[in-house]
Tab-separated table of C-alpha atoms in Angstrom:
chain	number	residue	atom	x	y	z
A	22	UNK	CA	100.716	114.966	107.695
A	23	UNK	CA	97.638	112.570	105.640
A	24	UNK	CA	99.122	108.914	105.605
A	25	UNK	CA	96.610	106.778	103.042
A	26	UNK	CA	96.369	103.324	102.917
A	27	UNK	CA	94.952	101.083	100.313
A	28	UNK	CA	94.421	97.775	101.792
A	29	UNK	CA	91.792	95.464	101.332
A	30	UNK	CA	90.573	92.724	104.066
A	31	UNK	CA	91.571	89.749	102.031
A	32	UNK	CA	95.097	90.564	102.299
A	33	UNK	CA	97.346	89.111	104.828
A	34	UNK	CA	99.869	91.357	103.778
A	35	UNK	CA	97.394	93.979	104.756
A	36	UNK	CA	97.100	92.773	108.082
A	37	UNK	CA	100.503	92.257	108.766
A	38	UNK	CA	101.405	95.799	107.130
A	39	UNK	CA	98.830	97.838	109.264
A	40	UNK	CA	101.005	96.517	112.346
A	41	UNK	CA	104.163	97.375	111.117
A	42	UNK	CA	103.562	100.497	110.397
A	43	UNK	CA	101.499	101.137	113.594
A	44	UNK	CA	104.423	99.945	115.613
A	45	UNK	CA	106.699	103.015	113.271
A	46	UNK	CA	104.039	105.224	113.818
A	47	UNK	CA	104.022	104.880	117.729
A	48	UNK	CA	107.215	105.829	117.962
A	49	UNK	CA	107.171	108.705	115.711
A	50	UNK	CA	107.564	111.720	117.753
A	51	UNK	CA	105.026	113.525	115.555
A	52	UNK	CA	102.649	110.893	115.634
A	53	UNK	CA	99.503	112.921	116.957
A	54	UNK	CA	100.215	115.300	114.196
A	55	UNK	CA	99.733	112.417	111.524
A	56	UNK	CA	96.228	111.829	110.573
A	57	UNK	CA	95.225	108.317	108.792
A	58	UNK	CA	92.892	107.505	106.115
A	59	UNK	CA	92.142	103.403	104.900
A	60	UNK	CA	91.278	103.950	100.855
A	61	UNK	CA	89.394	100.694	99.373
A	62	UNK	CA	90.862	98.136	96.971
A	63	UNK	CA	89.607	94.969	96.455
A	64	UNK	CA	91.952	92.293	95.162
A	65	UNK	CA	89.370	89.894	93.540
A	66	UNK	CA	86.257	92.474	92.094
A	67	UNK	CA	84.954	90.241	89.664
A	68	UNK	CA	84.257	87.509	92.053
A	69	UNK	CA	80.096	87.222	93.471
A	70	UNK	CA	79.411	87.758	96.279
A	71	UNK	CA	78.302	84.506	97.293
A	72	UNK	CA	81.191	82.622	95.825
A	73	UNK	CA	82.801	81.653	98.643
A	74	UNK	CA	85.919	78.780	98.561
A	75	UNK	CA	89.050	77.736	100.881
A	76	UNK	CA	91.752	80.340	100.922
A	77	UNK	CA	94.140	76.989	100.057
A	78	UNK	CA	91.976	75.967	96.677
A	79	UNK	CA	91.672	80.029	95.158
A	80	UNK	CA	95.767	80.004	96.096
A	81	UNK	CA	95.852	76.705	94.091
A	82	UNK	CA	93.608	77.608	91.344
A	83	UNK	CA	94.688	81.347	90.661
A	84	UNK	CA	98.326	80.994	91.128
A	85	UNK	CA	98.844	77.298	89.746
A	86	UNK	CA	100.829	75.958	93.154
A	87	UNK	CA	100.212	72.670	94.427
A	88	UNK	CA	97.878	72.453	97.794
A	89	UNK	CA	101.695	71.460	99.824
A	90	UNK	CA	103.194	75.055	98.428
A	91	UNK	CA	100.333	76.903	99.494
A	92	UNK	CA	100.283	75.566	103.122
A	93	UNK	CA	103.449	76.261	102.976
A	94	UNK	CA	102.925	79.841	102.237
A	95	UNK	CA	100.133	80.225	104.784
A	96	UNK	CA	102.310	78.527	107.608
A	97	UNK	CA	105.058	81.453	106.411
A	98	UNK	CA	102.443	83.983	106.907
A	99	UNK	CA	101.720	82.621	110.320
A	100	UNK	CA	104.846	83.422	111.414
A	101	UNK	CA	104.926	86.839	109.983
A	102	UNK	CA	101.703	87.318	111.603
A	103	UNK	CA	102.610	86.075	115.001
A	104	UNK	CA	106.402	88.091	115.320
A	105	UNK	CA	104.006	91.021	115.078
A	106	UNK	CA	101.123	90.018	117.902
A	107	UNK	CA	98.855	89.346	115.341
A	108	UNK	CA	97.195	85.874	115.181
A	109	UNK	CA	96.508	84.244	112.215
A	110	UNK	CA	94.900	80.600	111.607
A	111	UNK	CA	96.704	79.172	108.736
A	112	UNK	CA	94.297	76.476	107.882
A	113	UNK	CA	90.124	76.199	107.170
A	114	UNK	CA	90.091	79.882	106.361
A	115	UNK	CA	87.749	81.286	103.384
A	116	UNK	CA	87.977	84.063	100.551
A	117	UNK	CA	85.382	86.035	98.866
A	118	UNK	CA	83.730	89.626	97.962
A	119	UNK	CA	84.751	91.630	100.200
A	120	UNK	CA	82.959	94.578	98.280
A	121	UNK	CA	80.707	95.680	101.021
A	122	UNK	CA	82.732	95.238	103.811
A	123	UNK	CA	84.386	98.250	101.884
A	124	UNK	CA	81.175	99.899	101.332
A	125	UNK	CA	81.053	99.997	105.639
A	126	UNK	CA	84.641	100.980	105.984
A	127	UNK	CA	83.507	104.176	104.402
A	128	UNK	CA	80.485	104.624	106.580
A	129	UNK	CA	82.810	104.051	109.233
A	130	UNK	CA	84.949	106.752	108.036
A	131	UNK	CA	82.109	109.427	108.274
A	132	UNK	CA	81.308	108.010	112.071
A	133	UNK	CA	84.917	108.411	113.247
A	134	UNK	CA	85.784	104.702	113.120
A	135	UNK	CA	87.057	103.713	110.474
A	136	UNK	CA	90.504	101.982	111.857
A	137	UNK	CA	88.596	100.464	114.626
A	138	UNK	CA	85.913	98.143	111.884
A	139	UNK	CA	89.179	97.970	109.868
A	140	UNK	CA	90.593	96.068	112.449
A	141	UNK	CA	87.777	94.469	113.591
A	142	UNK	CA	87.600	92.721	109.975
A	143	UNK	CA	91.249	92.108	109.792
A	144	UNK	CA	91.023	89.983	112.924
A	145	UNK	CA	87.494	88.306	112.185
A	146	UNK	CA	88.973	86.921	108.753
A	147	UNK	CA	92.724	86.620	110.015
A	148	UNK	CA	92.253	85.006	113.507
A	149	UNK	CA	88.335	83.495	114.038
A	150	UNK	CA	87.044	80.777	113.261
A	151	UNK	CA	84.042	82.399	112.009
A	152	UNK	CA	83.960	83.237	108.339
A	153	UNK	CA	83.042	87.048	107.182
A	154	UNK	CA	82.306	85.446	103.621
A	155	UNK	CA	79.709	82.990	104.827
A	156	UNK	CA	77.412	83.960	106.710
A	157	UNK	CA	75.295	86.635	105.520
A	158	UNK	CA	75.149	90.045	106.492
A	159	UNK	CA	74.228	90.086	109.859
A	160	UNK	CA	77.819	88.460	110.717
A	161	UNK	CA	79.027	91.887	109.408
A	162	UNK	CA	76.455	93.789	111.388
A	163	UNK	CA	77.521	92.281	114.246
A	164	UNK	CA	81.522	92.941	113.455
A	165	UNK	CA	80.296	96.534	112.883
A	166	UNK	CA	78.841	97.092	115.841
A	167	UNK	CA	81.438	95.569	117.428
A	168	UNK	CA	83.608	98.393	115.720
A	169	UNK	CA	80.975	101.539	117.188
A	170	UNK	CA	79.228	101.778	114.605
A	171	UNK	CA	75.152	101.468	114.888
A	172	UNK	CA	73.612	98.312	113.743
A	173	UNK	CA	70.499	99.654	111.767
A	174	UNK	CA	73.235	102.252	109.718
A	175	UNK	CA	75.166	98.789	109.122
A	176	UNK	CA	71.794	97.279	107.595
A	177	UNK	CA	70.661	100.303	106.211
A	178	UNK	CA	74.290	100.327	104.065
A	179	UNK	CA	74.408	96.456	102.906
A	180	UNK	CA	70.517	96.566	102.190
A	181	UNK	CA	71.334	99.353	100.027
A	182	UNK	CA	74.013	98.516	96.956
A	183	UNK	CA	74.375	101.610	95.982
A	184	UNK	CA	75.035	102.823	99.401
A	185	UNK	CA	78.884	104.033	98.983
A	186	UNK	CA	79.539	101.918	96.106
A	187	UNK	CA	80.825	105.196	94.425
A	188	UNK	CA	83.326	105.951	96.958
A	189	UNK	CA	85.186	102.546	96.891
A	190	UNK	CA	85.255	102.704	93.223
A	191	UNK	CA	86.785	105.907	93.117
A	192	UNK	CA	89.229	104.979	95.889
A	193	UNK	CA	90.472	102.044	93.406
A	194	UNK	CA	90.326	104.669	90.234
A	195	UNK	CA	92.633	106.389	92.505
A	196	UNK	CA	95.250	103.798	93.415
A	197	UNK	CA	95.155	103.240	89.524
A	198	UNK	CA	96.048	106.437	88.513
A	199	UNK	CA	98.905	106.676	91.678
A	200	UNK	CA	100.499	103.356	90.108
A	201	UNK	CA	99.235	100.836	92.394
A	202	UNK	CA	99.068	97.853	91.412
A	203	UNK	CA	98.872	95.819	95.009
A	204	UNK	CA	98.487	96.044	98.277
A	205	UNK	CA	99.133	97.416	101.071
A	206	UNK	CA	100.153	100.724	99.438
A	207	UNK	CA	101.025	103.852	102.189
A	208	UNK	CA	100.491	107.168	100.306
A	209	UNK	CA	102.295	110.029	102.344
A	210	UNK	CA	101.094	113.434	102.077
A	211	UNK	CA	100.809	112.581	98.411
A	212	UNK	CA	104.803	112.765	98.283
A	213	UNK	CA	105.614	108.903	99.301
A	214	UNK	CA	104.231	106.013	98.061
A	215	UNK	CA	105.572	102.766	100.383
A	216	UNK	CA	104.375	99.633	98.330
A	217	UNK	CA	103.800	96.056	100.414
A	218	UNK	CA	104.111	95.176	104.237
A	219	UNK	CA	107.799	96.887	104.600
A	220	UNK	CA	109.547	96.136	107.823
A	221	UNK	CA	108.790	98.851	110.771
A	222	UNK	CA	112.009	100.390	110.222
A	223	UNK	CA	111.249	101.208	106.058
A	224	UNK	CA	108.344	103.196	108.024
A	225	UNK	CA	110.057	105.106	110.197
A	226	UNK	CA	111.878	106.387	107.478
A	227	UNK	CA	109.441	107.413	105.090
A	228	UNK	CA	107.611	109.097	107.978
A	229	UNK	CA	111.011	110.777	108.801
A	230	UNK	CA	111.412	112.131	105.374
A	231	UNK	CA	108.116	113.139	104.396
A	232	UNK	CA	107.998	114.975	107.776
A	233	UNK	CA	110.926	116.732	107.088
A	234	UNK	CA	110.396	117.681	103.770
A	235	UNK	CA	107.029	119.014	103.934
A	236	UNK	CA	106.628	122.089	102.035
A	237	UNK	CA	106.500	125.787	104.518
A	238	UNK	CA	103.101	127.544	103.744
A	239	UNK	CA	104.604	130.762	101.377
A	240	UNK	CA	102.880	134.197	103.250
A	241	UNK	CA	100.890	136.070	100.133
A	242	UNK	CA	100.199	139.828	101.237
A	243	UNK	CA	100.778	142.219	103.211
A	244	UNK	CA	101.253	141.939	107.548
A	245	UNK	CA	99.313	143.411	109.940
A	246	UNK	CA	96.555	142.635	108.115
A	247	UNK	CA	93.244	142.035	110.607
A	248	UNK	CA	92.847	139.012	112.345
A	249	UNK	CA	91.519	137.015	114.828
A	250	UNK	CA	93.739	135.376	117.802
A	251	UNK	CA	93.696	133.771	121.379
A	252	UNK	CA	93.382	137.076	122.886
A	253	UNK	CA	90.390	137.865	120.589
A	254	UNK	CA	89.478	140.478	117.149
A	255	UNK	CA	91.165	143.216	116.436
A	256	UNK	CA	88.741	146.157	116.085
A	257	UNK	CA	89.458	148.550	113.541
A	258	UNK	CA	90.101	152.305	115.189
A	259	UNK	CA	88.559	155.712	113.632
């Protein structure tokens, strides 16, 4: 079973999300038979890249609270954050592009680790003091290497904007045309769609019932035809 998951590193309901469903998936007694893919969505694609600005003045500014509300809101987070293991620094955090950190998630995908820089990012935005918005692109060399990945493919990528720009646009086309309009959004063997960071439990069930309702491969033809198998060909017999 193919899980998706449009997320983008912004989102602390991404963060929070990813570990709720983790904690479903663990227990899933088909889990090694469930394979997981990240798909790119940015929440904020017409902002530059270097415009950079407190998390508490672009929650002020684009959703018309006062600066008390939006602590608030953090602090709420915070909690959220923390009843799942995660930490989360609810004050002197940033927001920006986070364009080409999606750009690496995809080279990431072709190295086999994709989940390992997504998490990488989640924490380095969610949980350090350092910002991932700020401080040019060797902070997300570094943050990619810490993920596995190579540090001159990292450079090669962000020196490059073009480099996998296509991909993360057509992962967004994608969530468009599948009805997303936010994030997180699970995708389950293109059956399911679980919109937002739903309790572990809400997980377990749509695993549950997309696992059970997969659909049986139909046989087309006739048996007995040749094949290969563990004990080797069949050869055909004058």
């Amino acid at each position: 079973m193919k899980v998706e998951i449009w997320s983008d590193i912004a989102c602390p309901w991404c963060y929070v999300g990813k570990a709720r469903f983790e904690r479903a998936l663990a227990a899933f007694p088909h889990r090694d038979r469930v394979e997981v893919v990240h798909r790119s969505f940015e929440l904020d694609p017409g902002r530059a890249k270097g415009d950079v600005q407190p998390v508490l003045t672009m929650l002020t500014r684009k959703y018309g609270m006062s600066q008390a509300q939006a602590q608030a809101g953090e602090e709420n987070l915070g909690a959220q954050a923390a009843a799942e293991g995660l930490e989360y620094r609810t004050r002197d955090r940033d927001h920006g592009n986070t364009f080409d950190m999606h750009r690496l998630l995809h080279l990431a995908k072709e190295r086999g680790r994709q989940d390992e820089l997504i998490q990488t990012l989640y924490r380095a935005n969610f949980a350090e003091e350092r910002s991932v918005f700020s401080e040019g692109d060797e902070r997300l060399v570094a943050l990619a290497v810490a993920a596995g990945l190579e540090a001159e493919d990292a450079r090669t990528v962000l020196a490059d904007p073009t480099a996998y720009a296509e991909e993360v646009r057509a992962d967004e086309r994608e969530a468009a045309e599948l009805g997303a309009t936010g994030v997180p959004f699970f995708v389950l063997d293109r059956a399911y769609g679980v919109s937002g960071a739903q309790p572990a439990e809400v997980f377990t069930q749509a695993l549950t019932q997309a696992w059970g309702e997969r659909s049986p491969l139909t046989p087309v033809g006739e048996d007995g035809a040749q094949a290969c198998g563990p004990d080797g060909c069949e050869v055909p017999r004058q």
